[in-house]
PDB file of C-alpha atoms in Angstrom:
ATOM      1  CA  MET A   1      -0.447  -0.083   0.247  1.00  0.00           C
ATOM      2  CA  TYR A   2       2.750   2.468   0.782  1.00  0.00           C
ATOM      3  CA  ALA A   3       4.615   1.486  -2.037  1.00  0.00           C
ATOM      4  CA  ALA A   4       1.411   2.521  -4.145  1.00  0.00           C
ATOM      5  CA  VAL A   5       1.117   6.157  -2.268  1.00  0.00           C
ATOM      6  CA  ALA A   6       4.946   6.707  -3.231  1.00  0.00           C
ATOM      7  CA  ALA A   7       4.384   5.836  -6.609  1.00  0.00           C
ATOM      8  CA  GLY A   8       1.371   8.165  -6.541  1.00  0.00           C
ATOM      9  CA  GLY A   9       3.455  10.738  -5.181  1.00  0.00           C
ATOM     10  CA  PHE A  10       5.893  10.264  -7.972  1.00  0.00           C
ATOM     11  CA  ARG A  11       3.083  10.272 -10.835  1.00  0.00           C
ATOM     12  CA  ARG A  12       1.398  13.480  -9.352  1.00  0.00           C
ATOM     13  CA  TYR A  13       4.597  15.648  -9.800  1.00  0.00           C
ATOM     14  CA  ALA A  14       5.408  14.414 -13.006  1.00  0.00           C
ATOM     15  CA  THR A  15       2.360  15.711 -14.425  1.00  0.00           C
ATOM     16  CA  TYR A  16       3.736  19.027 -13.764  1.00  0.00           C
ATOM     17  CA  ARG A  17       5.887  19.553 -16.930  1.00  0.00           C
ATOM     18  CA  ALA A  18       6.338  23.164 -17.279  1.00  0.00           C
ATOM     19  CA  ALA A  19       6.665  23.689 -13.749  1.00  0.00           C
ATOM     20  CA  THR A  20       9.710  20.928 -13.818  1.00  0.00           C
ATOM     21  CA  ALA A  21      11.192  22.418 -16.687  1.00  0.00           C
ATOM     22  CA  ALA A  22      10.744  26.157 -14.926  1.00  0.00           C
ATOM     23  CA  GLY A  23      12.717  24.495 -12.161  1.00  0.00           C
ATOM     24  CA  VAL A  24      15.189  23.155 -14.177  1.00  0.00           C
ATOM     25  CA  PHE A  25      15.958  26.475 -15.749  1.00  0.00           C
ATOM     26  CA  THR A  26      15.849  28.102 -12.116  1.00  0.00           C
ATOM     27  CA  ASN A  27      18.163  25.541 -10.358  1.00  0.00           C
ATOM     28  CA  THR A  28      20.891  25.815 -13.171  1.00  0.00           C
ATOM     29  CA  VAL A  29      20.503  30.114 -13.556  1.00  0.00           C
ATOM     30  CA  PHE A  30      21.297  29.763  -9.633  1.00  0.00           C
ATOM     31  CA  GLY A  31      23.341  27.141  -9.597  1.00  0.00           C
ATOM     32  CA  LEU A  32      25.629  29.063 -12.333  1.00  0.00           C
ATOM     33  CA  ILE A  33      25.296  32.563  -9.722  1.00  0.00           C
ATOM     34  CA  LEU A  34      26.384  30.626  -6.721  1.00  0.00           C
ATOM     35  CA  VAL A  35      29.422  29.158  -8.461  1.00  0.00           C
ATOM     36  CA  TYR A  36      31.165  32.297  -9.670  1.00  0.00           C
ATOM     37  CA  THR A  37      30.227  33.439  -6.003  1.00  0.00           C
ATOM     38  CA  TYR A  38      32.389  30.303  -4.972  1.00  0.00           C
ATOM     39  CA  LEU A  39      35.101  30.965  -6.976  1.00  0.00           C
ATOM     40  CA  ALA A  40      35.650  34.650  -6.060  1.00  0.00           C
ATOM     41  CA  LEU A  41      35.428  33.504  -2.418  1.00  0.00           C
ATOM     42  CA  TRP A  42      37.894  30.761  -2.430  1.00  0.00           C
ATOM     43  CA  ASP A  43      40.302  32.636  -4.685  1.00  0.00           C
ATOM     44  CA  GLU A  44      40.669  34.769  -1.264  1.00  0.00           C
ATOM     45  CA  LYS A  45      40.080  32.069   0.984  1.00  0.00           C
ATOM     46  CA  PRO A  46      41.689  28.974  -0.282  1.00  0.00           C
ATOM     47  CA  HIS A  47      40.917  25.485   0.979  1.00  0.00           C
ATOM     48  CA  LEU A  48      37.897  27.240   3.289  1.00  0.00           C
ATOM     49  CA  GLY A  49      35.966  24.398   4.852  1.00  0.00           C
ATOM     50  CA  GLY A  50      38.605  21.988   4.054  1.00  0.00           C
ATOM     51  CA  TYR A  51      37.572  22.333   0.173  1.00  0.00           C
ATOM     52  CA  ASP A  52      39.449  23.084  -3.281  1.00  0.00           C
ATOM     53  CA  GLN A  53      37.764  25.014  -5.606  1.00  0.00           C
ATOM     54  CA  ALA A  54      36.484  21.903  -7.512  1.00  0.00           C
ATOM     55  CA  GLN A  55      35.147  20.592  -4.431  1.00  0.00           C
ATOM     56  CA  ALA A  56      33.254  23.828  -3.798  1.00  0.00           C
ATOM     57  CA  VAL A  57      31.615  23.870  -7.324  1.00  0.00           C
ATOM     58  CA  THR A  58      31.015  20.204  -6.886  1.00  0.00           C
ATOM     59  CA  TYR A  59      29.143  21.531  -3.638  1.00  0.00           C
ATOM     60  CA  VAL A  60      27.091  23.924  -5.332  1.00  0.00           C
ATOM     61  CA  TRP A  61      25.813  22.179  -8.308  1.00  0.00           C
ATOM     62  CA  LEU A  62      25.058  19.062  -5.424  1.00  0.00           C
ATOM     63  CA  GLY A  63      22.899  21.786  -3.740  1.00  0.00           C
ATOM     64  CA  GLN A  64      21.087  22.788  -6.786  1.00  0.00           C
ATOM     65  CA  ALA A  65      20.057  18.887  -7.615  1.00  0.00           C
ATOM     66  CA  LEU A  66      19.108  18.228  -3.793  1.00  0.00           C
ATOM     67  CA  TYR A  67      17.114  21.519  -3.457  1.00  0.00           C
ATOM     68  CA  SER A  68      13.691  20.708  -4.375  1.00  0.00           C
ATOM     69  CA  THR A  69      14.534  17.078  -3.701  1.00  0.00           C
ATOM     70  CA  LEU A  70      14.743  17.944  -0.279  1.00  0.00           C
ATOM     71  CA  ALA A  71      12.611  20.785  -0.312  1.00  0.00           C
ATOM     72  CA  ILE A  72      15.202  22.734   1.494  1.00  0.00           C
ATOM     73  CA  GLN A  73      12.863  25.512   1.715  1.00  0.00           C
ATOM     74  CA  GLY A  74       9.646  23.162   2.470  1.00  0.00           C
ATOM     75  CA  GLY A  75       6.973  22.791   0.037  1.00  0.00           C
ATOM     76  CA  GLY A  76       7.036  18.893  -0.049  1.00  0.00           C
ATOM     77  CA  ALA A  77       4.052  17.021   1.578  1.00  0.00           C
ATOM     78  CA  GLU A  78       3.559  18.940   4.829  1.00  0.00           C
ATOM     79  CA  LYS A  79       1.839  21.534   2.359  1.00  0.00           C
ATOM     80  CA  ASP A  80      -0.622  19.177   1.874  1.00  0.00           C
ATOM     81  CA  LEU A  81      -0.965  17.717   5.216  1.00  0.00           C
ATOM     82  CA  MET A  82      -0.730  21.577   6.942  1.00  0.00           C
ATOM     83  CA  GLY A  83      -3.970  22.414   4.469  1.00  0.00           C
ATOM     84  CA  ARG A  84      -5.798  19.263   5.102  1.00  0.00           C
ATOM     85  CA  ILE A  85      -5.220  20.229   9.107  1.00  0.00           C
ATOM     86  CA  ARG A  86      -6.480  23.569   8.546  1.00  0.00           C
ATOM     87  CA  THR A  87      -9.743  22.637   6.798  1.00  0.00           C
ATOM     88  CA  GLY A  88     -10.768  19.491   8.619  1.00  0.00           C
ATOM     89  CA  GLU A  89      -9.787  17.199   5.906  1.00  0.00           C
ATOM     90  CA  ILE A  90      -7.353  15.403   8.364  1.00  0.00           C
ATOM     91  CA  ALA A  91     -10.416  13.401   9.902  1.00  0.00           C
ATOM     92  CA  ILE A  92     -10.722  11.331   6.569  1.00  0.00           C
ATOM     93  CA  ASP A  93      -6.808  10.406   6.912  1.00  0.00           C
ATOM     94  CA  LEU A  94      -7.374   9.647  10.306  1.00  0.00           C
ATOM     95  CA  TYR A  95     -10.309   7.136   9.362  1.00  0.00           C
ATOM     96  CA  ARG A  96      -7.968   5.591   6.565  1.00  0.00           C
ATOM     97  CA  PRO A  97      -6.468   1.834   7.358  1.00  0.00           C
ATOM     98  CA  ALA A  98      -3.256   3.145   7.332  1.00  0.00           C
ATOM     99  CA  ASP A  99      -0.439   4.578   9.233  1.00  0.00           C
ATOM    100  CA  LEU A 100      -0.522   8.727   9.132  1.00  0.00           C
ATOM    101  CA  GLN A 101       3.150   9.379   9.203  1.00  0.00           C
ATOM    102  CA  LEU A 102       3.938   6.103   7.208  1.00  0.00           C
ATOM    103  CA  TRP A 103       1.234   7.295   4.426  1.00  0.00           C
ATOM    104  CA  TRP A 104       2.878  10.837   4.609  1.00  0.00           C
ATOM    105  CA  LEU A 105       6.522   9.735   4.330  1.00  0.00           C
ATOM    106  CA  ALA A 106       5.559   7.298   1.498  1.00  0.00           C
ATOM    107  CA  SER A 107       4.088  10.376  -0.372  1.00  0.00           C
ATOM    108  CA  ASP A 108       6.989  12.840   0.517  1.00  0.00           C
ATOM    109  CA  LEU A 109       9.610   9.775  -0.939  1.00  0.00           C
ATOM    110  CA  GLY A 110       7.751   9.594  -4.293  1.00  0.00           C
ATOM    111  CA  ARG A 111       7.833  13.451  -4.576  1.00  0.00           C
ATOM    112  CA  ALA A 112      11.674  13.349  -3.723  1.00  0.00           C
ATOM    113  CA  VAL A 113      12.419  10.966  -5.998  1.00  0.00           C
ATOM    114  CA  PHE A 114      10.895  12.210  -8.902  1.00  0.00           C
ATOM    115  CA  GLN A 115      12.713  15.860  -7.900  1.00  0.00           C
ATOM    116  CA  MET A 116      15.675  14.288  -7.841  1.00  0.00           C
ATOM    117  CA  LEU A 117      15.355  12.575 -11.521  1.00  0.00           C
ATOM    118  CA  GLY A 118      13.218  15.657 -13.003  1.00  0.00           C
ATOM    119  CA  ARG A 119      14.687  18.669 -11.524  1.00  0.00           C
ATOM    120  CA  GLY A 120      18.056  17.748  -9.847  1.00  0.00           C
ATOM    121  CA  VAL A 121      20.084  15.716 -12.767  1.00  0.00           C
ATOM    122  CA  VAL A 122      19.793  17.946 -15.584  1.00  0.00           C
ATOM    123  CA  PRO A 123      21.693  21.157 -13.267  1.00  0.00           C
ATOM    124  CA  PHE A 124      24.371  18.393 -11.816  1.00  0.00           C
ATOM    125  CA  VAL A 125      25.233  17.238 -15.443  1.00  0.00           C
ATOM    126  CA  PHE A 126      25.531  20.974 -16.593  1.00  0.00           C
ATOM    127  CA  GLY A 127      27.965  22.101 -14.282  1.00  0.00           C
ATOM    128  CA  ALA A 128      29.819  18.873 -14.655  1.00  0.00           C
ATOM    129  CA  LEU A 129      30.194  19.379 -18.240  1.00  0.00           C
ATOM    130  CA  PHE A 130      31.005  23.445 -17.850  1.00  0.00           C
ATOM    131  CA  PHE A 131      33.062  23.348 -14.356  1.00  0.00           C
ATOM    132  CA  PRO A 132      35.526  21.373 -13.231  1.00  0.00           C
ATOM    133  CA  MET A 133      33.912  19.408 -10.322  1.00  0.00           C
ATOM    134  CA  ALA A 134      35.780  16.782  -7.644  1.00  0.00           C
ATOM    135  CA  LEU A 135      33.745  13.767  -8.916  1.00  0.00           C
ATOM    136  CA  PRO A 136      34.361   9.826  -7.938  1.00  0.00           C
ATOM    137  CA  ASN A 137      35.644   7.339 -10.240  1.00  0.00           C
ATOM    138  CA  ASP A 138      33.862   4.340  -8.533  1.00  0.00           C
ATOM    139  CA  VAL A 139      30.548   3.105  -8.647  1.00  0.00           C
ATOM    140  CA  THR A 140      31.133   2.450  -4.985  1.00  0.00           C
ATOM    141  CA  THR A 141      31.248   6.063  -3.717  1.00  0.00           C
ATOM    142  CA  TRP A 142      28.551   6.878  -6.110  1.00  0.00           C
ATOM    143  CA  VAL A 143      26.253   3.699  -4.547  1.00  0.00           C
ATOM    144  CA  ALA A 144      27.104   5.489  -1.000  1.00  0.00           C
ATOM    145  CA  PHE A 145      26.432   8.977  -2.155  1.00  0.00           C
ATOM    146  CA  VAL A 146      22.670   7.520  -3.136  1.00  0.00           C
ATOM    147  CA  VAL A 147      22.625   5.694   0.045  1.00  0.00           C
ATOM    148  CA  ALA A 148      22.960   9.349   1.853  1.00  0.00           C
ATOM    149  CA  VAL A 149      20.659  10.829  -0.078  1.00  0.00           C
ATOM    150  CA  LEU A 150      17.924   8.642   0.883  1.00  0.00           C
ATOM    151  CA  LEU A 151      18.619   8.953   4.383  1.00  0.00           C
ATOM    152  CA  GLY A 152      18.787  12.646   3.549  1.00  0.00           C
ATOM    153  CA  MET A 153      15.167  12.539   2.592  1.00  0.00           C
ATOM    154  CA  VAL A 154      13.893  10.667   5.352  1.00  0.00           C
ATOM    155  CA  VAL A 155      15.609  13.606   7.373  1.00  0.00           C
ATOM    156  CA  SER A 156      14.196  16.292   5.540  1.00  0.00           C
ATOM    157  CA  PHE A 157      10.655  14.450   6.134  1.00  0.00           C
ATOM    158  CA  GLY A 158      11.157  14.036   9.754  1.00  0.00           C
ATOM    159  CA  ILE A 159      11.790  17.850  10.184  1.00  0.00           C
ATOM    160  CA  ARG A 160       8.668  18.880   8.141  1.00  0.00           C
ATOM    161  CA  TYR A 161       6.458  16.193   9.399  1.00  0.00           C
ATOM    162  CA  LEU A 162       6.875  17.908  12.862  1.00  0.00           C
ATOM    163  CA  ALA A 163       6.337  21.513  11.578  1.00  0.00           C
ATOM    164  CA  ALA A 164       3.208  20.236   9.766  1.00  0.00           C
ATOM    165  CA  LEU A 165       1.862  18.901  13.028  1.00  0.00           C
ATOM    166  CA  SER A 166       2.075  22.006  14.574  1.00  0.00           C
ATOM    167  CA  MET A 167      -0.848  22.873  12.655  1.00  0.00           C
ATOM    168  CA  PHE A 168      -3.079  21.304  15.123  1.00  0.00           C
ATOM    169  CA  TRP A 169      -2.266  24.233  17.774  1.00  0.00           C
ATOM    170  CA  LEU A 170      -1.783  26.886  15.313  1.00  0.00           C
ATOM    171  CA  MET A 171      -4.097  26.575  12.963  1.00  0.00           C
ATOM    172  CA  ASP A 172      -2.128  29.213  10.245  1.00  0.00           C
ATOM    173  CA  ASP A 173       0.840  28.203   8.839  1.00  0.00           C
ATOM    174  CA  ARG A 174       2.252  31.237   7.436  1.00  0.00           C
ATOM    175  CA  GLY A 175       4.914  31.209  10.246  1.00  0.00           C
ATOM    176  CA  VAL A 176       5.951  28.010  10.124  1.00  0.00           C
ATOM    177  CA  SER A 177       6.424  27.896   6.673  1.00  0.00           C
ATOM    178  CA  GLN A 178       8.678  31.140   6.866  1.00  0.00           C
ATOM    179  CA  THR A 179      10.576  28.896   9.910  1.00  0.00           C
ATOM    180  CA  LEU A 180      11.033  26.271   7.568  1.00  0.00           C
ATOM    181  CA  MET A 181      12.380  28.383   4.442  1.00  0.00           C
ATOM    182  CA  VAL A 182      15.079  30.188   6.804  1.00  0.00           C
ATOM    183  CA  THR A 183      16.238  26.904   9.265  1.00  0.00           C
ATOM    184  CA  GLY A 184      16.422  25.140   5.905  1.00  0.00           C
ATOM    185  CA  ILE A 185      18.502  27.714   3.556  1.00  0.00           C
ATOM    186  CA  PHE A 186      20.816  28.689   6.364  1.00  0.00           C
ATOM    187  CA  CYS A 187      21.156  25.701   8.496  1.00  0.00           C
ATOM    188  CA  SER A 188      21.332  22.823   5.881  1.00  0.00           C
ATOM    189  CA  GLY A 189      24.327  24.302   4.181  1.00  0.00           C
ATOM    190  CA  MET A 190      22.996  25.285   1.014  1.00  0.00           C
ATOM    191  CA  THR A 191      23.917  28.990   1.223  1.00  0.00           C
ATOM    192  CA  LEU A 192      27.478  28.034   2.461  1.00  0.00           C
ATOM    193  CA  PRO A 193      29.026  24.626   3.348  1.00  0.00           C
ATOM    194  CA  LEU A 194      28.680  23.885   6.877  1.00  0.00           C
ATOM    195  CA  ASN A 195      32.086  23.512   7.371  1.00  0.00           C
ATOM    196  CA  ALA A 196      33.089  26.947   6.285  1.00  0.00           C
ATOM    197  CA  PHE A 197      31.235  27.931   9.220  1.00  0.00           C
ATOM    198  CA  PRO A 198      33.648  29.205  12.288  1.00  0.00           C
ATOM    199  CA  GLY A 199      34.061  28.405  16.039  1.00  0.00           C
ATOM    200  CA  ALA A 200      31.575  26.996  18.342  1.00  0.00           C
ATOM    201  CA  PHE A 201      28.943  28.193  15.771  1.00  0.00           C
ATOM    202  CA  GLY A 202      29.863  25.938  13.336  1.00  0.00           C
ATOM    203  CA  ASP A 203      30.576  22.737  15.602  1.00  0.00           C
ATOM    204  CA  ILE A 204      26.599  23.288  16.405  1.00  0.00           C
ATOM    205  CA  VAL A 205      25.215  23.404  13.021  1.00  0.00           C
ATOM    206  CA  ARG A 206      27.282  20.526  12.082  1.00  0.00           C
ATOM    207  CA  VAL A 207      25.485  18.467  14.483  1.00  0.00           C
ATOM    208  CA  LEU A 208      22.227  19.385  14.146  1.00  0.00           C
ATOM    209  CA  PRO A 209      19.589  17.117  11.662  1.00  0.00           C
ATOM    210  CA  TRP A 210      19.706  20.140   8.682  1.00  0.00           C
ATOM    211  CA  ALA A 211      23.481  19.133   8.249  1.00  0.00           C
ATOM    212  CA  ALA A 212      22.401  15.471   7.067  1.00  0.00           C
ATOM    213  CA  GLN A 213      20.405  16.609   4.453  1.00  0.00           C
ATOM    214  CA  ILE A 214      23.644  18.310   1.924  1.00  0.00           C
ATOM    215  CA  GLN A 215      26.858  18.677   4.179  1.00  0.00           C
ATOM    216  CA  MET A 216      26.749  14.563   4.489  1.00  0.00           C
ATOM    217  CA  PRO A 217      25.982  13.476   0.926  1.00  0.00           C
ATOM    218  CA  ALA A 218      28.392  15.773  -0.290  1.00  0.00           C
ATOM    219  CA  ASP A 219      31.099  15.039   1.773  1.00  0.00           C
ATOM    220  CA  VAL A 220      30.611  11.314   1.151  1.00  0.00           C
ATOM    221  CA  LEU A 221      30.347  11.641  -2.710  1.00  0.00           C
ATOM    222  CA  MET A 222      33.354  13.648  -2.473  1.00  0.00           C
ATOM    223  CA  GLY A 223      35.401  11.453   0.016  1.00  0.00           C
ATOM    224  CA  GLU A 224      35.387  14.184   2.792  1.00  0.00           C
ATOM    225  CA  ALA A 225      33.450  11.565   5.340  1.00  0.00           C
ATOM    226  CA  ALA A 226      33.488   8.049   5.823  1.00  0.00           C
ATOM    227  CA  PRO A 227      30.128   6.836   4.345  1.00  0.00           C
ATOM    228  CA  LEU A 228      29.308   4.587   7.935  1.00  0.00           C
ATOM    229  CA  GLY A 229      30.157   7.336   9.988  1.00  0.00           C
ATOM    230  CA  ALA A 230      27.621   9.662   7.911  1.00  0.00           C
ATOM    231  CA  TYR A 231      24.910   7.155   8.101  1.00  0.00           C
ATOM    232  CA  ALA A 232      25.245   6.528  11.451  1.00  0.00           C
ATOM    233  CA  PHE A 233      24.815  10.565  11.745  1.00  0.00           C
ATOM    234  CA  GLN A 234      21.907  10.417   9.349  1.00  0.00           C
ATOM    235  CA  ALA A 235      20.071   7.292  10.803  1.00  0.00           C
ATOM    236  CA  ALA A 236      20.609   9.162  14.261  1.00  0.00           C
ATOM    237  CA  TRP A 237      18.413  12.047  13.330  1.00  0.00           C
ATOM    238  CA  ALA A 238      16.136  10.009  11.343  1.00  0.00           C
ATOM    239  CA  VAL A 239      14.672   7.834  14.152  1.00  0.00           C
ATOM    240  CA  ALA A 240      14.920  10.729  16.571  1.00  0.00           C
ATOM    241  CA  LEU A 241      12.523  13.158  14.486  1.00  0.00           C
ATOM    242  CA  LEU A 242      10.274  10.231  13.418  1.00  0.00           C
ATOM    243  CA  ALA A 243      10.055   9.149  17.008  1.00  0.00           C
ATOM    244  CA  ALA A 244       9.114  12.729  17.897  1.00  0.00           C
ATOM    245  CA  GLY A 245       6.638  13.012  14.883  1.00  0.00           C
ATOM    246  CA  ARG A 246       4.943   9.925  16.154  1.00  0.00           C
ATOM    247  CA  LEU A 247       4.923  11.329  19.764  1.00  0.00           C
ATOM    248  CA  VAL A 248       3.511  14.669  18.922  1.00  0.00           C
ATOM    249  CA  GLN A 249       0.945  12.780  16.544  1.00  0.00           C
ATOM    250  CA  SER A 250      -0.337  10.491  19.180  1.00  0.00           C
ATOM    251  CA  VAL A 251      -0.774  14.019  21.374  1.00  0.00           C
ATOM    252  CA  ALA A 252      -2.439  16.019  18.388  1.00  0.00           C
ATOM    253  CA  THR A 253      -4.797  13.672  17.173  1.00  0.00           C
ATOM    254  CA  ARG A 254      -5.885  12.173  21.090  1.00  0.00           C
ATOM    255  CA  ARG A 255      -8.848  14.336  21.042  1.00  0.00           C
ATOM    256  CA  VAL A 256      -9.262  15.967  17.112  1.00  0.00           C
ATOM    257  CA  VAL A 257     -11.854  18.952  16.499  1.00  0.00           C
ATOM    258  CA  VAL A 258     -12.372  19.558  13.028  1.00  0.00           C
ATOM    259  CA  GLN A 259     -12.216  22.798  12.402  1.00  0.00           C
ATOM    260  CA  GLY A 260     -15.783  24.044  11.702  1.00  0.00           C
ATOM    261  CA  GLY A 261     -17.936  21.481  13.671  1.00  0.00           C
TER     262      GLY A 261
END
């Protein structure tokens, strides 16, 4: 059943071909802007964050590939869930003979896989064709990278699912969505690699769950982190976030008052 839900999430986003094409163009343009910004920065600060210029360029294009895949600014399954809580349609979901959290996780994974293939691959390939990138030559590293991305998808969902559940109390998603956007862009390393953040502040952001989204897959791909260590970090946050989501879900649905009746 959950495989069917994931397939449905994939097909749903696959129908928006114009939006996908626009997204590919947007990610490519932003990738170009960031690449030249990074090149200028790395000219002034060689080996910033332990990366050389080729690794910095790789990080940029990887971030563009994972931007929509991991819904860094939000906009994944949590938006639909927030809307259903606000309108009261969540009551239908609770009557389904399916686990609420697993249902939305499956749907979001289907969305993420499509966004990776439909919107992420082209900008990444474009970057590899026109800029020097630090890409591995062995299949094993690429497989390890894919596993890290999959774990990043689960961590991303865990963060956004907790945010969505707050709607049971807040009934307005604007503040939550803005918070997701700011923390996602900044704490995931989308703007600048977390390795480049200085001192104690850098130590803190590198142990937050957002580090599992872009920083860990990037370091696995470029050989800067051992895959097993990265997996342990990502899996620990995935389990913690899903468990927290399960707890909040239990509290939120213990006594549900559907808006409007």
